[in-house]
Coordinates of C-alpha atoms and ligand atoms in Angstrom, one line a residue:
M1 CA -7.9 3.0 31.3
L2 CA -5.4 0.3 32.1
Y3 CA -3.8 0.6 28.7
R4 CA -3.5 4.4 29.0
L5 CA -1.8 4.1 32.3
N6 CA 0.4 1.4 31.0
K7 CA 1.4 3.3 27.9
A8 CA 2.3 6.3 30.0
G9 CA 4.9 4.0 31.7
F10 CA 2.9 3.1 34.8
E11 CA 1.9 -0.3 36.2
A12 CA -1.8 -0.8 36.1
Y13 CA -3.9 -3.6 37.5
L14 CA -7.6 -4.4 37.8
V15 CA -8.2 -5.4 41.4
G16 CA -10.8 -6.2 43.9
G17 CA -14.4 -7.1 43.2
G18 CA -14.0 -6.6 39.5
V19 CA -11.4 -9.4 39.1
R20 CA -13.1 -11.6 41.7
D21 CA -16.5 -11.4 40.2
L22 CA -15.3 -11.9 36.6
L23 CA -13.4 -15.0 37.7
L24 CA -16.6 -16.3 39.3
G25 CA -18.6 -15.6 36.2
L26 CA -20.6 -12.8 37.9
H27 CA -21.2 -9.3 36.7
P28 CA -19.0 -6.9 38.5
K29 CA -20.7 -4.0 40.2
D30 CA -17.8 -1.6 39.7
F31 CA -14.1 -1.7 38.8
D32 CA -11.1 -0.7 40.9
V33 CA -7.7 0.0 39.4
A34 CA -4.4 -0.1 41.3
T35 CA -1.4 1.7 39.9
N36 CA 2.0 3.0 40.9
A37 CA 1.1 6.4 39.4
S38 CA 0.4 9.0 42.0
P39 CA -3.1 10.6 42.2
D40 CA -1.7 13.7 40.5
E41 CA -0.2 11.7 37.7
V42 CA -3.5 9.9 37.2
R43 CA -5.3 13.2 37.0
E44 CA -2.8 14.4 34.3
L45 CA -3.7 11.3 32.2
F46 CA -7.5 11.5 32.4
R47 CA -9.4 14.7 31.8
N48 CA -12.6 13.2 33.3
C49 CA -11.0 12.6 36.6
R50 CA -11.7 13.9 40.1
L51 CA -9.5 13.4 43.2
I52 CA -11.4 12.6 46.3
G53 CA -10.6 12.0 49.9
R54 CA -8.5 14.0 52.3
R55 CA -6.6 11.3 54.2
F56 CA -5.9 9.1 51.2
R57 CA -6.4 10.6 47.8
L58 CA -8.1 8.4 45.3
A59 CA -8.8 9.3 41.7
H60 CA -12.4 8.8 40.4
V61 CA -12.4 8.5 36.6
F62 CA -15.7 9.0 34.9
F63 CA -16.8 6.9 31.9
G64 CA -20.3 8.1 31.2
R65 CA -22.3 6.9 34.1
E66 CA -19.6 4.6 35.4
I67 CA -17.0 5.6 37.9
I68 CA -13.7 3.8 38.1
E69 CA -11.7 4.1 41.2
V70 CA -8.0 4.4 40.7
A71 CA -5.8 4.1 43.8
T72 CA -2.1 4.3 44.1
F73 CA -0.5 1.2 45.7
R74 CA -0.7 1.6 49.5
A75 CA 1.3 -0.1 52.2
H76 CA 0.1 -1.7 55.4
H77 CA 1.5 -0.4 58.7
D78 CA 4.0 -3.2 59.0
Q79 CA 5.9 -2.1 56.0
S80 CA 5.7 1.6 56.6
E81 CA 7.9 1.8 59.7
G82 CA 5.6 3.8 61.9
E83 CA 4.9 6.5 59.5
G84 CA 1.9 5.1 57.8
E85 CA -1.3 3.7 59.3
G86 CA -1.5 5.0 62.8
H87 CA -3.4 2.7 65.3
M88 CA -5.3 3.8 68.3
E89 CA -5.1 1.7 71.4
N90 CA -8.0 -0.5 70.5
G91 CA -6.3 -1.3 67.2
L92 CA -8.5 0.9 65.0
I93 CA -6.7 2.3 61.9
L94 CA -6.3 6.1 62.1
R95 CA -4.2 6.8 59.1
D96 CA -4.0 4.8 55.9
N97 CA -2.0 7.0 53.7
V98 CA 1.4 5.6 52.8
F99 CA 2.3 4.6 49.3
G100 CA 3.8 1.2 48.8
T101 CA 4.6 -1.6 46.2
L102 CA 2.2 -3.9 44.5
E103 CA 2.9 -6.5 47.1
D104 CA 2.3 -4.1 50.0
D105 CA -1.0 -3.2 48.4
A106 CA -2.0 -6.9 48.2
W107 CA -1.4 -7.6 51.9
R108 CA -3.3 -4.7 53.2
R109 CA -6.5 -5.7 51.5
D110 CA -9.2 -7.5 53.4
F111 CA -9.8 -11.0 51.9
T112 CA -7.6 -13.1 49.7
V113 CA -10.1 -13.2 46.9
N114 CA -10.2 -9.4 46.9
A115 CA -6.4 -9.2 46.4
L116 CA -6.1 -10.7 42.9
Y117 CA -4.6 -8.4 40.4
Y118 CA -5.1 -8.6 36.6
N119 CA -2.0 -7.1 35.0
I120 CA -2.7 -5.4 31.7
A121 CA 1.0 -5.5 30.7
D122 CA 1.0 -9.3 30.1
F123 CA -2.6 -10.3 30.9
S124 CA -1.4 -12.3 33.9
L125 CA -3.1 -12.7 37.3
V126 CA -1.0 -11.7 40.3
D127 CA -1.8 -13.6 43.5
Y128 CA 0.3 -12.9 46.6
T129 CA -2.1 -14.2 49.2
G130 CA -3.5 -17.5 47.8
G131 CA -6.7 -15.9 46.6
M132 CA -7.0 -18.1 43.5
Q133 CA -7.0 -21.3 45.6
D134 CA -9.6 -19.9 47.9
L135 CA -11.7 -18.7 45.0
Q136 CA -11.7 -22.2 43.6
N137 CA -12.6 -23.7 47.0
R138 CA -15.3 -21.0 47.4
E139 CA -13.8 -20.0 50.8
L140 CA -13.6 -16.6 52.2
H141 CA -10.2 -16.1 54.0
I142 CA -9.1 -12.9 55.7
I143 CA -5.6 -11.8 55.0
G144 CA -3.5 -12.0 58.2
D145 CA -4.8 -12.5 61.7
A146 CA -8.6 -12.2 61.8
V147 CA -8.9 -10.5 65.2
T148 CA -6.2 -7.9 64.4
R149 CA -7.8 -7.1 61.0
F150 CA -11.2 -6.8 62.5
R151 CA -9.9 -4.5 65.2
E152 CA -8.2 -2.3 62.6
D153 CA -11.5 -2.0 60.8
P154 CA -14.6 -3.6 62.3
V155 CA -16.6 -3.1 59.0
R156 CA -14.6 -6.0 57.6
M157 CA -16.9 -8.2 59.6
L158 CA -19.9 -6.9 57.7
R159 CA -17.9 -7.3 54.5
A160 CA -17.2 -10.9 55.4
I161 CA -20.9 -11.6 55.8
R162 CA -21.7 -9.7 52.6
F163 CA -19.2 -11.6 50.5
A164 CA -20.2 -15.0 52.0
A165 CA -23.8 -14.3 51.1
K166 CA -23.3 -12.7 47.7
L167 CA -20.7 -15.2 46.5
D168 CA -22.1 -18.2 48.4
F169 CA -18.7 -18.7 50.0
H170 CA -17.9 -20.5 53.1
L171 CA -16.5 -18.4 56.0
E172 CA -13.2 -19.9 57.1
A173 CA -13.6 -21.2 60.7
R174 CA -10.9 -19.0 62.4
M175 CA -12.5 -15.9 60.9
A176 CA -16.0 -17.0 61.8
A177 CA -14.9 -17.4 65.4
A178 CA -13.3 -14.0 65.4
I179 CA -16.5 -12.4 64.3
G180 CA -18.2 -13.9 67.3
E181 CA -15.6 -12.3 69.5
E182 CA -15.1 -8.9 67.9
G183 CA -18.7 -8.1 66.8
E184 CA -19.1 -5.5 69.5
R185 CA -16.5 -3.3 67.9
L186 CA -19.0 -2.4 65.3
S187 CA -20.5 0.0 67.9
D188 CA -17.4 2.2 67.4
V189 CA -18.0 2.6 63.7
P190 CA -19.4 5.9 62.6
A191 CA -23.2 5.7 61.9
A192 CA -22.7 7.2 58.4
R193 CA -20.4 4.5 57.4
L194 CA -22.8 1.8 58.7
F195 CA -25.5 3.3 56.6
E196 CA -23.4 2.8 53.5
E197 CA -22.8 -0.8 54.5
V198 CA -26.4 -1.5 55.2
L199 CA -27.2 -0.5 51.6
K200 CA -24.4 -2.7 50.3
L201 CA -25.5 -5.6 52.6
F202 CA -29.0 -5.8 51.4
M203 CA -28.9 -4.6 47.8
H204 CA -26.5 -7.0 46.1
G205 CA -29.1 -9.6 45.3
Q206 CA -28.7 -12.0 48.2
A207 CA -30.4 -10.0 51.0
L208 CA -32.1 -13.0 52.5
R209 CA -28.9 -15.0 53.0
T210 CA -27.2 -11.8 54.3
Y211 CA -30.0 -11.3 56.8
E212 CA -29.7 -15.0 58.0
L213 CA -25.9 -14.7 58.4
M214 CA -26.2 -11.3 60.2
R215 CA -28.5 -12.9 62.7
E216 CA -26.5 -16.1 62.9
Y217 CA -23.3 -14.2 63.6
H218 CA -25.0 -11.9 66.1
L219 CA -24.1 -8.8 64.1
F220 CA -27.6 -7.6 63.3
K221 CA -27.9 -5.9 66.7
Y222 CA -25.1 -3.5 65.9
L223 CA -27.2 -2.1 63.1
F224 CA -30.7 -2.5 64.3
A225 CA -30.7 -3.1 68.1
E226 CA -34.4 -2.6 68.7
T227 CA -35.4 -4.8 65.7
N228 CA -33.0 -7.4 66.9
E229 CA -34.5 -7.4 70.4
L230 CA -37.9 -7.9 68.9
L231 CA -36.7 -10.7 66.7
D232 CA -35.3 -12.5 69.8
S233 CA -38.5 -12.0 71.8
H234 CA -41.4 -11.8 69.2
G235 CA -39.8 -13.3 66.2
A236 CA -43.0 -15.2 65.1
Y237 CA -44.3 -12.2 63.2
L238 CA -41.2 -10.1 62.5
D239 CA -38.9 -12.7 61.3
P240 CA -41.1 -14.0 58.5
F241 CA -42.0 -10.4 57.6
I242 CA -38.3 -9.4 57.1
R243 CA -37.6 -12.6 55.3
R244 CA -40.5 -12.0 52.8
A245 CA -39.2 -8.5 52.3
M246 CA -35.7 -9.7 51.6
I247 CA -37.0 -12.3 49.2
N248 CA -38.9 -9.6 47.4
T249 CA -35.8 -7.4 47.3
D250 CA -33.7 -10.2 45.8
E251 CA -36.4 -10.9 43.2
R252 CA -36.6 -7.2 42.3
I253 CA -32.8 -7.0 41.9
Q254 CA -32.9 -10.2 39.8
A255 CA -35.5 -8.6 37.6
K256 CA -33.5 -5.3 37.4
K257 CA -36.3 -3.4 39.1
P258 CA -35.4 -0.6 41.4
V259 CA -35.0 -1.1 45.1
T260 CA -35.3 1.9 47.3
P261 CA -33.4 2.3 50.6
A262 CA -36.6 4.0 52.0
F263 CA -38.5 0.7 51.5
L264 CA -35.7 -1.4 52.9
F265 CA -35.5 0.8 56.1
A266 CA -39.3 0.9 56.4
V267 CA -39.1 -2.9 56.6
L268 CA -36.1 -3.1 58.9
L269 CA -37.7 -0.7 61.4
W270 CA -41.3 -1.9 61.1
G271 CA -41.0 -4.1 64.2
P272 CA -40.2 -1.2 66.6
V273 CA -42.7 1.1 64.9
R274 CA -45.5 -1.5 65.1
K275 CA -44.7 -2.2 68.8
R276 CA -45.0 1.5 69.6
V277 CA -48.2 1.9 67.6
E278 CA -49.8 -0.9 69.7
L279 CA -49.4 1.2 72.8
L280 CA -50.0 4.6 71.4
Q281 CA -53.2 3.9 69.5
E282 CA -55.1 3.5 72.7
E283 CA -54.8 7.3 73.2
M284 CA -54.8 8.6 69.7
S285 CA -55.7 7.9 66.1
V286 CA -53.6 5.3 64.3
L287 CA -52.3 8.0 62.0
D288 CA -50.9 10.0 64.9
A289 CA -49.7 6.9 66.5
L290 CA -47.8 5.9 63.4
R291 CA -46.2 9.3 63.2
I292 CA -45.0 9.4 66.7
A293 CA -44.0 5.7 66.7
G294 CA -42.0 6.4 63.5
D295 CA -40.3 9.4 65.0
E296 CA -39.2 7.4 68.0
A297 CA -38.1 4.4 66.2
V298 CA -36.0 6.5 63.8
R299 CA -34.5 8.4 66.7
E300 CA -33.4 5.1 68.3
M301 CA -31.9 3.8 65.0
L302 CA -30.0 7.0 64.4
K303 CA -27.8 6.2 67.4
Q304 CA -26.4 3.4 65.3
V305 CA -27.0 4.0 61.6
T306 CA -27.7 7.3 59.9
L307 CA -30.4 7.7 57.4
P308 CA -30.4 10.7 55.1
K309 CA -33.6 12.7 54.9
R310 CA -34.2 11.8 51.3
F311 CA -34.8 8.3 52.5
S312 CA -36.3 8.8 55.9
L313 CA -39.1 11.1 54.6
P314 CA -40.4 8.6 52.1
M315 CA -39.9 5.8 54.7
R316 CA -42.2 7.6 57.1
E317 CA -44.7 8.1 54.3
I318 CA -44.8 4.4 53.6
W319 CA -45.7 3.9 57.3
Q320 CA -48.3 6.7 57.3
L321 CA -49.9 5.3 54.3
Q322 CA -50.5 2.0 56.1
A323 CA -53.2 3.8 57.9
R324 CA -54.4 5.9 55.0
L325 CA -54.9 2.8 52.8
E326 CA -57.7 1.8 55.2
M327 CA -59.6 5.1 54.5
R328 CA -61.4 4.4 51.3
R329 CA -64.4 6.7 51.3
G330 CA -65.2 9.3 48.7
K331 CA -62.4 10.7 46.7
R332 CA -59.7 9.4 49.0
P333 CA -58.7 6.3 47.1
Y334 CA -58.1 8.4 44.0
R335 CA -55.9 10.8 45.8
L336 CA -54.0 7.9 47.4
L337 CA -53.5 6.3 44.0
E338 CA -51.7 9.5 42.9
N339 CA -49.5 9.6 45.9
R340 CA -45.9 9.1 45.0
R341 CA -45.4 6.5 47.6
F342 CA -48.6 4.6 46.8
R343 CA -46.9 1.7 45.1
A344 CA -44.3 1.3 47.9
A345 CA -47.0 1.5 50.6
Y346 CA -49.2 -1.0 48.7
D347 CA -46.3 -3.4 48.4
F348 CA -45.6 -3.0 52.1
M349 CA -49.2 -3.8 52.9
L350 CA -49.0 -6.9 50.8
L351 CA -46.0 -8.0 52.8
R352 CA -47.9 -7.5 56.0
E353 CA -50.7 -9.5 54.7
Q354 CA -48.5 -12.3 53.5
V355 CA -47.2 -12.9 57.1
G356 CA -50.7 -13.1 58.5
E357 CA -52.0 -9.6 59.3
P358 CA -55.7 -9.5 58.8
L359 CA -55.5 -7.4 55.6
T360 CA -56.6 -9.8 53.0
E361 CA -59.8 -7.9 52.1
L362 CA -58.0 -4.6 52.0
C363 CA -55.2 -5.9 49.8
Q364 CA -57.7 -7.5 47.4
W365 CA -59.7 -4.3 47.3
W366 CA -56.6 -2.2 46.4
T367 CA -55.4 -4.7 43.9
E368 CA -58.8 -4.5 42.1
F369 CA -59.0 -0.8 42.5
Q370 CA -55.8 -0.3 40.5
Q371 CA -57.0 -2.6 37.7
E372 CA -60.5 -1.3 37.3
D373 CA -61.7 1.6 35.1
E374 CA -63.5 4.6 36.6
A375 CA -66.9 2.8 36.7
G376 CA -65.4 -0.2 38.4
Q377 CA -63.6 1.9 40.9
Q378 CA -66.9 3.7 41.8
R379 CA -68.5 0.3 42.2
L380 CA -65.7 -0.8 44.6
I381 CA -66.1 2.3 46.7
R382 CA -69.8 1.9 46.8
A383 CA -69.5 -1.7 47.8
L384 CA -67.5 -0.8 50.9
P385 CA -69.2 -2.1 54.0
G386 CA -69.7 1.3 55.6
N387 CA -71.2 2.7 52.5
R388 CA -74.4 0.6 52.6
P389 CA -77.1 2.7 54.0
V390 CA -79.2 -0.4 55.0
R391 CA -76.3 -1.8 57.0
R392 CA -75.6 1.5 58.6
K393 CA -79.2 1.8 59.8
R394 CA -79.3 -1.6 61.3
Q395 CA -76.1 -1.3 63.2
P396 CA -75.7 2.4 63.6
K397 CA -72.9 2.4 66.2
K398 CA -71.0 -0.7 65.3
K399 CA -67.3 -0.3 66.0
P400 CA -65.1 -0.3 62.9
A401 CA -63.3 -3.5 62.1
A402 CA -60.1 -4.2 64.1
R403 CA -57.3 -1.9 63.0
P404 CA -54.8 -4.4 61.5
V405 CA -51.7 -2.3 62.3
I406 CA -52.1 -3.3 65.9
T407 CA -53.2 -6.8 66.1
D408 CA -50.9 -9.8 66.1
Ligands
LIG1 P1 -18.1 -4.9 45.5 O1 -17.6 -3.7 44.8 O2 -18.6 -6.0 44.7 O3 -19.0 -4.6 46.7 P2 -15.3 -5.1 46.3 O4 -14.5 -6.2 46.7 O5 -14.9 -4.5 44.9 O6 -16.8 -5.6 46.2 P3 -15.1 -2.4 47.3 O7 -15.7 -1.9 48.5 O8 -15.4 -1.9 46.0 O9 -15.4 -4.0 47.4 O10 -13.5 -2.4 47.5 C1 -12.6 -2.6 46.5 C2 -11.4 -3.4 47.1 O11 -10.7 -2.6 48.1 C3 -11.7 -4.7 47.8 O12 -11.8 -5.8 46.9 C4 -10.6 -4.9 48.8 O13 -9.5 -5.4 48.1 C5 -10.3 -3.4 49.2 N1 -11.0 -3.0 50.4 C6 -12.2 -2.4 50.5 N2 -12.6 -2.2 51.7 C7 -11.5 -2.7 52.5 C8 -11.3 -2.7 53.9 N3 -12.2 -2.2 54.8 N4 -10.2 -3.2 54.3 C9 -9.2 -3.7 53.5 N5 -9.4 -3.7 52.1 C10 -10.5 -3.2 51.7
LIG2 MG1 -15.8 -2.8 44.0

């Protein structure tokens, strides 16, 4: 791509995470290209290209399953003499649509290590902002004044946390302080954009570190206010639970296993769901309580972060299955095993057990049930406490064992 742009007479650079990660010996997630060709000129060069975005048009060039983002050099407001990026009173960027030079393009980027350009014309690295030095020192530096840049786009604070965690970089002190001061501005960010950021935050392989930094810098509450409150007040159960889940997520990513946003959100909202179930289950079945608690917790979360139906439906199923997994009579275990969310729900239950919920017997039972053949499975069902007629006779009205969803 770079060569083709170059041969057609345009400047073409690899920029952003692609260059940064390669220099750090990491495997880039995606590649971004910066060029002085206009979006229309890019489209003429690549058949497999689609222009996206209304405000600022970007070209997406498709290579099989990969998408490469090609952007024309953009200028920051300072260089655009009032015609480019418009700012609202609170400093938020309104427009971001003025073409500029390579140097303009570098200065409007977020962090110095994200503003390194690999020039295909002579294989040189172009560094206007001191990114190379910061990369060697493993320091994350924002370009320009931290407070101003965070006001322009508060998501940069989340990006700072993400890169610090993912790259194991140190957050420069001035910027760290600015995060403390400006965090609240994240409440102005549209919920849909925050959803995208949540995925990026917890799915790059360093979710645990990200979670720790999010809490440390008091940003977690702008994504999951209720969960954050519970962490502050009842952290003893919830904090280890989220940590374990984050460790699992990181291990799965390491092992190239899929991680679903539904599971991640099921974990992040489990605190608020569980708290509600505790109250509701006095008046209704655990299954109903889980459903209502789930609805309410989701409704609260949607005030901050959107969650598309394709994720929120399976997420609710994971919660519902926490009650169903306890119902092991007759043909039910077989039906559950065939449920599309069984595996996720089972993993979720294991997490709960690992942080001390009284589910050890249930977890072992399901682990064995999955491994056994038909005869073994029958044996497991028959061996369930309630299935022994003798026992039933002796203690006919014994209350069922404590429902673990509810007990601390
Ligand atoms: P990764 O793709 O690994 O998550 P990245 O640095 O490539 O990290 P992208 O979101 O792909 O991040 O963005 C590509 C580049 O665009 C960044 O490296 C940065 O230079 C610039 N950029 C992205 N978001 C912003 C922003 N909010 N403000 C300023 N520059 C940004
Ligand atoms: Mg990228």
